[in-house]
PDB file of C-alpha atoms in Angstrom:
ATOM      1  CA  UNK Y   1       0.022   0.027   0.003  1.00  0.00           C
ATOM      2  CA  UNK Y   2       2.926   2.342   0.766  1.00  0.00           C
ATOM      3  CA  UNK Y   3       4.556   1.327  -2.521  1.00  0.00           C
ATOM      4  CA  UNK Y   4       1.443   2.061  -4.427  1.00  0.00           C
ATOM      5  CA  UNK Y   5       1.092   5.453  -2.854  1.00  0.00           C
ATOM      6  CA  UNK Y   6       4.692   6.231  -3.640  1.00  0.00           C
ATOM      7  CA  UNK Y   7       4.198   5.188  -7.257  1.00  0.00           C
ATOM      8  CA  UNK Y   8       1.084   7.423  -7.567  1.00  0.00           C
ATOM      9  CA  UNK Y   9       3.000  10.396  -6.187  1.00  0.00           C
ATOM     10  CA  UNK Y  10       5.768   9.901  -8.638  1.00  0.00           C
ATOM     11  CA  UNK Y  11       3.385   9.674 -11.617  1.00  0.00           C
ATOM     12  CA  UNK Y  12       1.574  12.780 -10.419  1.00  0.00           C
ATOM     13  CA  UNK Y  13       4.748  14.767 -10.121  1.00  0.00           C
ATOM     14  CA  UNK Y  14       5.831  13.688 -13.601  1.00  0.00           C
ATOM     15  CA  UNK Y  15       2.514  14.652 -15.088  1.00  0.00           C
ATOM     16  CA  UNK Y  16       2.667  18.033 -13.411  1.00  0.00           C
ATOM     17  CA  UNK Y  17       6.224  18.682 -14.822  1.00  0.00           C
ATOM     18  CA  UNK Y  18       5.143  17.561 -18.252  1.00  0.00           C
ATOM     19  CA  UNK Y  19       2.056  19.859 -18.173  1.00  0.00           C
ATOM     20  CA  UNK Y  20       4.220  22.828 -16.987  1.00  0.00           C
ATOM     21  CA  UNK Y  21       6.682  22.312 -19.746  1.00  0.00           C
ATOM     22  CA  UNK Y  22       3.916  22.062 -22.230  1.00  0.00           C
ATOM     23  CA  UNK Y  23       2.400  25.393 -21.160  1.00  0.00           C
ATOM     24  CA  UNK Y  24       5.852  27.104 -21.370  1.00  0.00           C
ATOM     25  CA  UNK Y  25       6.339  25.887 -24.933  1.00  0.00           C
ATOM     26  CA  UNK Y  26       2.812  27.149 -25.924  1.00  0.00           C
ATOM     27  CA  UNK Y  27       3.598  30.588 -24.506  1.00  0.00           C
ATOM     28  CA  UNK Y  28       6.823  30.781 -26.498  1.00  0.00           C
ATOM     29  CA  UNK Y  29       5.049  29.801 -29.686  1.00  0.00           C
ATOM     30  CA  UNK Y  30       2.384  32.496 -29.130  1.00  0.00           C
ATOM     31  CA  UNK Y  31       5.038  35.120 -28.413  1.00  0.00           C
ATOM     32  CA  UNK Y  32       6.959  34.105 -31.523  1.00  0.00           C
ATOM     33  CA  UNK Y  33       3.823  34.533 -33.666  1.00  0.00           C
ATOM     34  CA  UNK Y  34       3.092  38.125 -32.482  1.00  0.00           C
ATOM     35  CA  UNK Y  35       4.677  40.972 -34.640  1.00  0.00           C
ATOM     36  CA  UNK Y  36       7.435  42.922 -32.924  1.00  0.00           C
ATOM     37  CA  UNK Y  37       6.547  46.485 -31.908  1.00  0.00           C
ATOM     38  CA  UNK Y  38       9.073  49.100 -32.887  1.00  0.00           C
ATOM     39  CA  UNK Y  39      11.197  50.285 -30.047  1.00  0.00           C
ATOM     40  CA  UNK Y  40      10.764  53.936 -29.097  1.00  0.00           C
ATOM     41  CA  UNK Y  41      13.385  56.041 -30.734  1.00  0.00           C
ATOM     42  CA  UNK Y  42      13.874  59.405 -32.478  1.00  0.00           C
ATOM     43  CA  UNK Y  43      13.609  57.820 -35.907  1.00  0.00           C
ATOM     44  CA  UNK Y  44      10.400  56.220 -34.896  1.00  0.00           C
ATOM     45  CA  UNK Y  45       9.051  59.606 -33.616  1.00  0.00           C
ATOM     46  CA  UNK Y  46       9.919  61.262 -36.871  1.00  0.00           C
ATOM     47  CA  UNK Y  47       8.198  58.516 -38.961  1.00  0.00           C
ATOM     48  CA  UNK Y  48       5.047  58.757 -36.910  1.00  0.00           C
ATOM     49  CA  UNK Y  49       4.980  62.546 -37.200  1.00  0.00           C
ATOM     50  CA  UNK Y  50       5.459  62.313 -40.928  1.00  0.00           C
ATOM     51  CA  UNK Y  51       2.693  59.757 -41.210  1.00  0.00           C
ATOM     52  CA  UNK Y  52       0.503  62.057 -39.150  1.00  0.00           C
ATOM     53  CA  UNK Y  53       1.195  64.981 -41.358  1.00  0.00           C
ATOM     54  CA  UNK Y  54       0.474  62.866 -44.447  1.00  0.00           C
ATOM     55  CA  UNK Y  55      -2.856  61.820 -42.835  1.00  0.00           C
ATOM     56  CA  UNK Y  56      -3.676  65.393 -41.939  1.00  0.00           C
ATOM     57  CA  UNK Y  57      -2.736  66.512 -45.491  1.00  0.00           C
ATOM     58  CA  UNK Y  58      -4.829  63.816 -47.008  1.00  0.00           C
ATOM     59  CA  UNK Y  59      -7.802  64.655 -44.839  1.00  0.00           C
ATOM     60  CA  UNK Y  60      -7.547  68.354 -45.786  1.00  0.00           C
ATOM     61  CA  UNK Y  61      -7.278  67.508 -49.442  1.00  0.00           C
ATOM     62  CA  UNK Y  62     -10.304  65.316 -49.218  1.00  0.00           C
ATOM     63  CA  UNK Y  63     -12.228  68.115 -47.477  1.00  0.00           C
ATOM     64  CA  UNK Y  64     -11.192  70.590 -50.178  1.00  0.00           C
ATOM     65  CA  UNK Y  65     -12.351  68.172 -52.920  1.00  0.00           C
ATOM     66  CA  UNK Y  66     -15.630  67.709 -51.164  1.00  0.00           C
ATOM     67  CA  UNK Y  67     -16.082  71.422 -50.820  1.00  0.00           C
ATOM     68  CA  UNK Y  68     -15.266  72.172 -54.414  1.00  0.00           C
ATOM     69  CA  UNK Y  69     -17.557  69.357 -55.617  1.00  0.00           C
ATOM     70  CA  UNK Y  70     -20.343  70.830 -53.383  1.00  0.00           C
ATOM     71  CA  UNK Y  71     -19.726  74.317 -54.827  1.00  0.00           C
ATOM     72  CA  UNK Y  72     -19.789  72.982 -58.411  1.00  0.00           C
ATOM     73  CA  UNK Y  73     -23.046  71.147 -57.645  1.00  0.00           C
ATOM     74  CA  UNK Y  74     -24.656  74.247 -56.278  1.00  0.00           C
ATOM     75  CA  UNK Y  75     -23.433  76.336 -59.183  1.00  0.00           C
ATOM     76  CA  UNK Y  76     -24.779  73.869 -61.727  1.00  0.00           C
ATOM     77  CA  UNK Y  77     -28.114  73.813 -59.820  1.00  0.00           C
ATOM     78  CA  UNK Y  78     -28.265  77.618 -59.877  1.00  0.00           C
ATOM     79  CA  UNK Y  79     -27.556  77.670 -63.697  1.00  0.00           C
ATOM     80  CA  UNK Y  80     -30.155  75.019 -64.273  1.00  0.00           C
ATOM     81  CA  UNK Y  81     -32.702  76.995 -62.232  1.00  0.00           C
ATOM     82  CA  UNK Y  82     -31.841  80.140 -64.254  1.00  0.00           C
ATOM     83  CA  UNK Y  83     -32.169  78.250 -67.529  1.00  0.00           C
ATOM     84  CA  UNK Y  84     -35.606  76.891 -66.682  1.00  0.00           C
ATOM     85  CA  UNK Y  85     -36.817  80.054 -64.992  1.00  0.00           C
ATOM     86  CA  UNK Y  86     -38.239  81.445 -68.191  1.00  0.00           C
ATOM     87  CA  UNK Y  87     -40.118  78.241 -68.695  1.00  0.00           C
ATOM     88  CA  UNK Y  88     -41.691  78.541 -65.231  1.00  0.00           C
ATOM     89  CA  UNK Y  89     -42.563  82.168 -65.904  1.00  0.00           C
ATOM     90  CA  UNK Y  90     -44.170  81.164 -69.200  1.00  0.00           C
ATOM     91  CA  UNK Y  91     -46.198  78.488 -67.430  1.00  0.00           C
ATOM     92  CA  UNK Y  92     -47.197  80.990 -64.832  1.00  0.00           C
ATOM     93  CA  UNK Y  93     -48.204  83.494 -67.586  1.00  0.00           C
ATOM     94  CA  UNK Y  94     -50.213  80.827 -69.400  1.00  0.00           C
ATOM     95  CA  UNK Y  95     -51.950  79.886 -66.191  1.00  0.00           C
ATOM     96  CA  UNK Y  96     -52.786  83.439 -65.396  1.00  0.00           C
ATOM     97  CA  UNK Y  97     -53.971  84.064 -68.976  1.00  0.00           C
ATOM     98  CA  UNK Y  98     -56.154  80.925 -68.750  1.00  0.00           C
ATOM     99  CA  UNK Y  99     -57.565  82.080 -65.419  1.00  0.00           C
ATOM    100  CA  UNK Y 100     -58.224  85.563 -66.843  1.00  0.00           C
ATOM    101  CA  UNK Y 101     -59.835  84.037 -70.001  1.00  0.00           C
ATOM    102  CA  UNK Y 102     -61.976  81.760 -67.874  1.00  0.00           C
ATOM    103  CA  UNK Y 103     -63.058  84.671 -65.697  1.00  0.00           C
ATOM    104  CA  UNK Y 104     -63.831  86.829 -68.740  1.00  0.00           C
ATOM    105  CA  UNK Y 105     -65.757  83.992 -70.319  1.00  0.00           C
ATOM    106  CA  UNK Y 106     -67.651  83.480 -67.033  1.00  0.00           C
ATOM    107  CA  UNK Y 107     -68.509  87.234 -66.955  1.00  0.00           C
ATOM    108  CA  UNK Y 108     -69.491  87.358 -70.608  1.00  0.00           C
ATOM    109  CA  UNK Y 109     -71.514  84.112 -70.564  1.00  0.00           C
ATOM    110  CA  UNK Y 110     -74.521  85.666 -68.680  1.00  0.00           C
ATOM    111  CA  UNK Y 111     -74.466  88.587 -71.234  1.00  0.00           C
ATOM    112  CA  UNK Y 112     -74.685  86.134 -74.163  1.00  0.00           C
ATOM    113  CA  UNK Y 113     -77.534  84.276 -72.604  1.00  0.00           C
ATOM    114  CA  UNK Y 114     -79.606  87.484 -72.455  1.00  0.00           C
ATOM    115  CA  UNK Y 115     -82.361  87.759 -75.122  1.00  0.00           C
ATOM    116  CA  UNK Y 116     -81.782  90.292 -77.931  1.00  0.00           C
ATOM    117  CA  UNK Y 117     -83.606  93.618 -77.875  1.00  0.00           C
ATOM    118  CA  UNK Y 118     -87.093  93.639 -79.507  1.00  0.00           C
ATOM    119  CA  UNK Y 119     -86.333  96.641 -81.698  1.00  0.00           C
ATOM    120  CA  UNK Y 120     -83.267  98.592 -82.803  1.00  0.00           C
ATOM    121  CA  UNK Y 121     -84.458 101.588 -80.846  1.00  0.00           C
ATOM    122  CA  UNK Y 122     -83.856  99.628 -77.597  1.00  0.00           C
ATOM    123  CA  UNK Y 123     -80.174  99.022 -78.459  1.00  0.00           C
ATOM    124  CA  UNK Y 124     -77.925 100.972 -76.062  1.00  0.00           C
ATOM    125  CA  UNK Y 125     -74.726  98.951 -75.951  1.00  0.00           C
ATOM    126  CA  UNK Y 126     -72.443  97.002 -78.313  1.00  0.00           C
ATOM    127  CA  UNK Y 127     -73.364  93.514 -76.839  1.00  0.00           C
ATOM    128  CA  UNK Y 128     -77.070  94.355 -77.357  1.00  0.00           C
ATOM    129  CA  UNK Y 129     -76.312  95.364 -80.939  1.00  0.00           C
ATOM    130  CA  UNK Y 130     -74.461  92.129 -81.597  1.00  0.00           C
ATOM    131  CA  UNK Y 131     -77.333  90.062 -80.282  1.00  0.00           C
ATOM    132  CA  UNK Y 132     -79.856  92.042 -82.258  1.00  0.00           C
ATOM    133  CA  UNK Y 133     -77.911  91.631 -85.463  1.00  0.00           C
ATOM    134  CA  UNK Y 134     -77.391  87.936 -84.832  1.00  0.00           C
ATOM    135  CA  UNK Y 135     -81.217  87.588 -84.394  1.00  0.00           C
ATOM    136  CA  UNK Y 136     -81.744  89.370 -87.697  1.00  0.00           C
ATOM    137  CA  UNK Y 137     -79.168  87.416 -89.627  1.00  0.00           C
ATOM    138  CA  UNK Y 138     -80.474  84.090 -88.314  1.00  0.00           C
ATOM    139  CA  UNK Y 139     -83.658  84.738 -90.355  1.00  0.00           C
ATOM    140  CA  UNK Y 140     -82.725  84.438 -93.985  1.00  0.00           C
ATOM    141  CA  UNK Y 141     -83.550  87.587 -96.043  1.00  0.00           C
ATOM    142  CA  UNK Y 142     -84.965  89.391 -92.932  1.00  0.00           C
ATOM    143  CA  UNK Y 143     -82.798  92.502 -93.356  1.00  0.00           C
ATOM    144  CA  UNK Y 144     -83.642  93.091 -96.992  1.00  0.00           C
ATOM    145  CA  UNK Y 145     -87.336  92.955 -96.204  1.00  0.00           C
ATOM    146  CA  UNK Y 146     -87.183  95.544 -93.454  1.00  0.00           C
ATOM    147  CA  UNK Y 147     -89.241  98.710 -93.906  1.00  0.00           C
ATOM    148  CA  UNK Y 148     -87.430 102.019 -94.306  1.00  0.00           C
ATOM    149  CA  UNK Y 149     -88.347 103.189 -90.808  1.00  0.00           C
ATOM    150  CA  UNK Y 150     -86.697 100.048 -89.160  1.00  0.00           C
ATOM    151  CA  UNK Y 151     -83.656 100.428 -91.384  1.00  0.00           C
ATOM    152  CA  UNK Y 152     -83.339 103.995 -90.225  1.00  0.00           C
ATOM    153  CA  UNK Y 153     -83.555 102.949 -86.599  1.00  0.00           C
ATOM    154  CA  UNK Y 154     -80.955 100.194 -87.279  1.00  0.00           C
ATOM    155  CA  UNK Y 155     -78.500 102.812 -88.743  1.00  0.00           C
ATOM    156  CA  UNK Y 156     -79.042 105.048 -85.787  1.00  0.00           C
ATOM    157  CA  UNK Y 157     -78.383 102.151 -83.340  1.00  0.00           C
ATOM    158  CA  UNK Y 158     -75.084 101.279 -85.157  1.00  0.00           C
ATOM    159  CA  UNK Y 159     -74.139 104.980 -84.862  1.00  0.00           C
ATOM    160  CA  UNK Y 160     -74.863 105.097 -81.101  1.00  0.00           C
ATOM    161  CA  UNK Y 161     -72.699 102.061 -80.301  1.00  0.00           C
ATOM    162  CA  UNK Y 162     -70.156 102.479 -83.107  1.00  0.00           C
ATOM    163  CA  UNK Y 163     -70.924  99.156 -84.689  1.00  0.00           C
ATOM    164  CA  UNK Y 164     -69.947  98.191 -88.179  1.00  0.00           C
ATOM    165  CA  UNK Y 165     -70.210  94.760 -89.886  1.00  0.00           C
ATOM    166  CA  UNK Y 166     -69.628  94.358 -93.635  1.00  0.00           C
ATOM    167  CA  UNK Y 167     -72.173  91.637 -94.149  1.00  0.00           C
ATOM    168  CA  UNK Y 168     -74.848  93.632 -92.223  1.00  0.00           C
ATOM    169  CA  UNK Y 169     -74.256  96.853 -94.104  1.00  0.00           C
ATOM    170  CA  UNK Y 170     -74.139  95.036 -97.468  1.00  0.00           C
ATOM    171  CA  UNK Y 171     -77.699  93.835 -96.886  1.00  0.00           C
ATOM    172  CA  UNK Y 172     -78.755  97.202 -95.506  1.00  0.00           C
ATOM    173  CA  UNK Y 173     -77.430  99.061 -98.583  1.00  0.00           C
ATOM    174  CA  UNK Y 174     -79.311  96.765-100.883  1.00  0.00           C
ATOM    175  CA  UNK Y 175     -82.530  97.351 -98.972  1.00  0.00           C
ATOM    176  CA  UNK Y 176     -82.033 101.115 -98.859  1.00  0.00           C
ATOM    177  CA  UNK Y 177     -81.432 101.323-102.591  1.00  0.00           C
ATOM    178  CA  UNK Y 178     -84.481  99.264-103.316  1.00  0.00           C
ATOM    179  CA  UNK Y 179     -86.692 101.646-101.154  1.00  0.00           C
ATOM    180  CA  UNK Y 180     -85.239 104.877-102.579  1.00  0.00           C
ATOM    181  CA  UNK Y 181     -85.605 103.734-106.186  1.00  0.00           C
ATOM    182  CA  UNK Y 182     -89.250 102.728-105.625  1.00  0.00           C
ATOM    183  CA  UNK Y 183     -92.315 104.873-105.699  1.00  0.00           C
ATOM    184  CA  UNK Y 184     -93.297 104.344-102.160  1.00  0.00           C
ATOM    185  CA  UNK Y 185     -93.868 107.097 -99.620  1.00  0.00           C
ATOM    186  CA  UNK Y 186     -91.169 107.926 -97.083  1.00  0.00           C
ATOM    187  CA  UNK Y 187     -90.460 110.373 -94.298  1.00  0.00           C
ATOM    188  CA  UNK Y 188     -87.618 112.969 -94.578  1.00  0.00           C
ATOM    189  CA  UNK Y 189     -86.576 111.992 -90.976  1.00  0.00           C
ATOM    190  CA  UNK Y 190     -86.032 108.377 -91.938  1.00  0.00           C
ATOM    191  CA  UNK Y 191     -83.787 109.336 -94.874  1.00  0.00           C
ATOM    192  CA  UNK Y 192     -81.915 111.809 -92.644  1.00  0.00           C
ATOM    193  CA  UNK Y 193     -81.409 109.087 -89.962  1.00  0.00           C
ATOM    194  CA  UNK Y 194     -80.105 106.674 -92.614  1.00  0.00           C
ATOM    195  CA  UNK Y 195     -77.653 109.220 -94.071  1.00  0.00           C
ATOM    196  CA  UNK Y 196     -76.293 110.409 -90.739  1.00  0.00           C
ATOM    197  CA  UNK Y 197     -76.001 106.824 -89.386  1.00  0.00           C
ATOM    198  CA  UNK Y 198     -73.939 105.721 -92.430  1.00  0.00           C
ATOM    199  CA  UNK Y 199     -71.718 108.757 -92.162  1.00  0.00           C
ATOM    200  CA  UNK Y 200     -71.057 108.194 -88.434  1.00  0.00           C
ATOM    201  CA  UNK Y 201     -69.790 104.633 -88.932  1.00  0.00           C
ATOM    202  CA  UNK Y 202     -67.919 105.524 -92.093  1.00  0.00           C
ATOM    203  CA  UNK Y 203     -70.121 103.320 -94.340  1.00  0.00           C
ATOM    204  CA  UNK Y 204     -70.327 105.832 -97.108  1.00  0.00           C
ATOM    205  CA  UNK Y 205     -71.994 104.695-100.365  1.00  0.00           C
ATOM    206  CA  UNK Y 206     -72.190 107.296-103.116  1.00  0.00           C
ATOM    207  CA  UNK Y 207     -75.267 105.731-104.813  1.00  0.00           C
ATOM    208  CA  UNK Y 208     -77.246 105.787-101.510  1.00  0.00           C
ATOM    209  CA  UNK Y 209     -76.311 109.395-100.780  1.00  0.00           C
ATOM    210  CA  UNK Y 210     -77.189 110.547-104.296  1.00  0.00           C
ATOM    211  CA  UNK Y 211     -80.544 108.679-104.238  1.00  0.00           C
ATOM    212  CA  UNK Y 212     -81.356 110.199-100.851  1.00  0.00           C
ATOM    213  CA  UNK Y 213     -80.501 113.685-102.228  1.00  0.00           C
ATOM    214  CA  UNK Y 214     -82.824 113.212-105.219  1.00  0.00           C
ATOM    215  CA  UNK Y 215     -85.615 111.887-103.034  1.00  0.00           C
ATOM    216  CA  UNK Y 216     -85.397 114.839-100.730  1.00  0.00           C
ATOM    217  CA  UNK Y 217     -85.083 117.381-103.502  1.00  0.00           C
ATOM    218  CA  UNK Y 218     -88.591 116.448-104.625  1.00  0.00           C
ATOM    219  CA  UNK Y 219     -89.857 117.766-101.376  1.00  0.00           C
ATOM    220  CA  UNK Y 220     -87.683 120.978-101.370  1.00  0.00           C
ATOM    221  CA  UNK Y 221     -85.342 122.276 -98.762  1.00  0.00           C
ATOM    222  CA  UNK Y 222     -87.832 124.660 -97.313  1.00  0.00           C
ATOM    223  CA  UNK Y 223     -90.163 121.780 -96.409  1.00  0.00           C
ATOM    224  CA  UNK Y 224     -87.605 120.252 -94.073  1.00  0.00           C
ATOM    225  CA  UNK Y 225     -87.358 121.212 -90.449  1.00  0.00           C
ATOM    226  CA  UNK Y 226     -84.187 122.861 -89.287  1.00  0.00           C
ATOM    227  CA  UNK Y 227     -82.861 119.889 -87.206  1.00  0.00           C
ATOM    228  CA  UNK Y 228     -83.198 117.683 -90.271  1.00  0.00           C
ATOM    229  CA  UNK Y 229     -81.409 120.275 -92.408  1.00  0.00           C
ATOM    230  CA  UNK Y 230     -78.539 120.515 -89.937  1.00  0.00           C
ATOM    231  CA  UNK Y 231     -78.062 116.772 -89.670  1.00  0.00           C
ATOM    232  CA  UNK Y 232     -78.101 116.381 -93.488  1.00  0.00           C
ATOM    233  CA  UNK Y 233     -75.544 119.131 -94.002  1.00  0.00           C
ATOM    234  CA  UNK Y 234     -73.278 117.621 -91.257  1.00  0.00           C
ATOM    235  CA  UNK Y 235     -73.465 114.161 -92.887  1.00  0.00           C
ATOM    236  CA  UNK Y 236     -72.749 115.463 -96.390  1.00  0.00           C
ATOM    237  CA  UNK Y 237     -69.773 117.477 -95.028  1.00  0.00           C
ATOM    238  CA  UNK Y 238     -68.394 114.530 -93.123  1.00  0.00           C
ATOM    239  CA  UNK Y 239     -68.241 112.153 -96.111  1.00  0.00           C
ATOM    240  CA  UNK Y 240     -67.457 115.024 -98.567  1.00  0.00           C
ATOM    241  CA  UNK Y 241     -70.242 113.983-100.900  1.00  0.00           C
ATOM    242  CA  UNK Y 242     -70.467 115.907-104.190  1.00  0.00           C
ATOM    243  CA  UNK Y 243     -73.925 115.821-105.689  1.00  0.00           C
ATOM    244  CA  UNK Y 244     -75.071 116.691-109.245  1.00  0.00           C
ATOM    245  CA  UNK Y 245     -78.288 118.155-107.748  1.00  0.00           C
ATOM    246  CA  UNK Y 246     -78.615 121.690-106.317  1.00  0.00           C
ATOM    247  CA  UNK Y 247     -80.344 120.275-103.257  1.00  0.00           C
ATOM    248  CA  UNK Y 248     -77.264 120.533-100.966  1.00  0.00           C
ATOM    249  CA  UNK Y 249     -76.729 124.104-102.087  1.00  0.00           C
ATOM    250  CA  UNK Y 250     -80.361 124.939-101.334  1.00  0.00           C
ATOM    251  CA  UNK Y 251     -79.965 123.398 -97.882  1.00  0.00           C
ATOM    252  CA  UNK Y 252     -76.958 125.562 -97.252  1.00  0.00           C
ATOM    253  CA  UNK Y 253     -78.804 128.677 -98.437  1.00  0.00           C
ATOM    254  CA  UNK Y 254     -81.828 127.837 -96.417  1.00  0.00           C
ATOM    255  CA  UNK Y 255     -79.730 127.355 -93.266  1.00  0.00           C
ATOM    256  CA  UNK Y 256     -77.935 130.620 -93.848  1.00  0.00           C
ATOM    257  CA  UNK Y 257     -81.232 132.425 -94.113  1.00  0.00           C
ATOM    258  CA  UNK Y 258     -82.447 130.766 -90.894  1.00  0.00           C
ATOM    259  CA  UNK Y 259     -79.272 131.892 -89.036  1.00  0.00           C
ATOM    260  CA  UNK Y 260     -79.690 135.410 -90.327  1.00  0.00           C
ATOM    261  CA  UNK Y 261     -83.266 135.590 -89.130  1.00  0.00           C
ATOM    262  CA  UNK Y 262     -82.255 134.141 -85.743  1.00  0.00           C
ATOM    263  CA  UNK Y 263     -79.458 136.794 -85.392  1.00  0.00           C
ATOM    264  CA  UNK Y 264     -81.930 139.612 -86.330  1.00  0.00           C
ATOM    265  CA  UNK Y 265     -84.406 138.415 -83.738  1.00  0.00           C
ATOM    266  CA  UNK Y 266     -81.606 138.251 -81.179  1.00  0.00           C
ATOM    267  CA  UNK Y 267     -80.466 141.804 -81.963  1.00  0.00           C
ATOM    268  CA  UNK Y 268     -84.095 143.132 -81.824  1.00  0.00           C
ATOM    269  CA  UNK Y 269     -84.574 141.441 -78.465  1.00  0.00           C
ATOM    270  CA  UNK Y 270     -81.462 143.185 -77.132  1.00  0.00           C
ATOM    271  CA  UNK Y 271     -82.583 146.653 -78.454  1.00  0.00           C
ATOM    272  CA  UNK Y 272     -85.998 146.123 -76.953  1.00  0.00           C
ATOM    273  CA  UNK Y 273     -84.452 145.241 -73.603  1.00  0.00           C
ATOM    274  CA  UNK Y 274     -82.054 148.243 -73.614  1.00  0.00           C
ATOM    275  CA  UNK Y 275     -84.885 150.629 -74.704  1.00  0.00           C
ATOM    276  CA  UNK Y 276     -87.067 149.349 -71.826  1.00  0.00           C
ATOM    277  CA  UNK Y 277     -84.302 149.940 -69.249  1.00  0.00           C
ATOM    278  CA  UNK Y 278     -83.797 153.590 -70.592  1.00  0.00           C
TER     279      UNK Y 278
END
């Protein structure tokens, strides 16, 4: 039993020595595998400083490149915005034009929906005149069948609102010539309204003015009231109509005589007033 205990102790000591030697060899192998650190020296300090300066220089260069690239990007963005600024302004103008047009159309739509005036004498604005003319032209041949009195009212309505339409006055001129060449009766005021209306909208037609002069000359200048004489003389002067008849000359003489009589009456009234005061 003592021998067996001695043997066990010897084997345990041998195992412990073998395990310790094994651990020492493992530590040496690990130490051999690790890289050697440079020993602190002046040359080592200089190398680390130079490497530090290189790192700092590289970092500053990288920051400069980033800054320059950022500036270039902003500059390109600004140029692009300037290049497309006019397109945005055009779009805004188009949008504003569309909105203004829609507002105008909304405002004008109720006006278009209104019924036309019943007669030309009721026309007092350009939209009313346009609706009235549209209603006449929608009826084929309606304008050429109008009586002379309604034609005169239509010419006066065009004069009031300063309206002119070539197709309308083409039909009106045909109707006027047909009436003046016929043997029907007419009123001097209707002819005067036609002549003055055509002159006001610059729709002069020599044949119409000459036919009107001949028709009125059959009545005589003395048979015409002074307002009619004045309107006829103003219309003839405005269009510079030269007639073969002496009717215009008779109108001028009659108007001169009327002015002379009016002046004499005024002077007589002044003398009577001064004599009464004395």
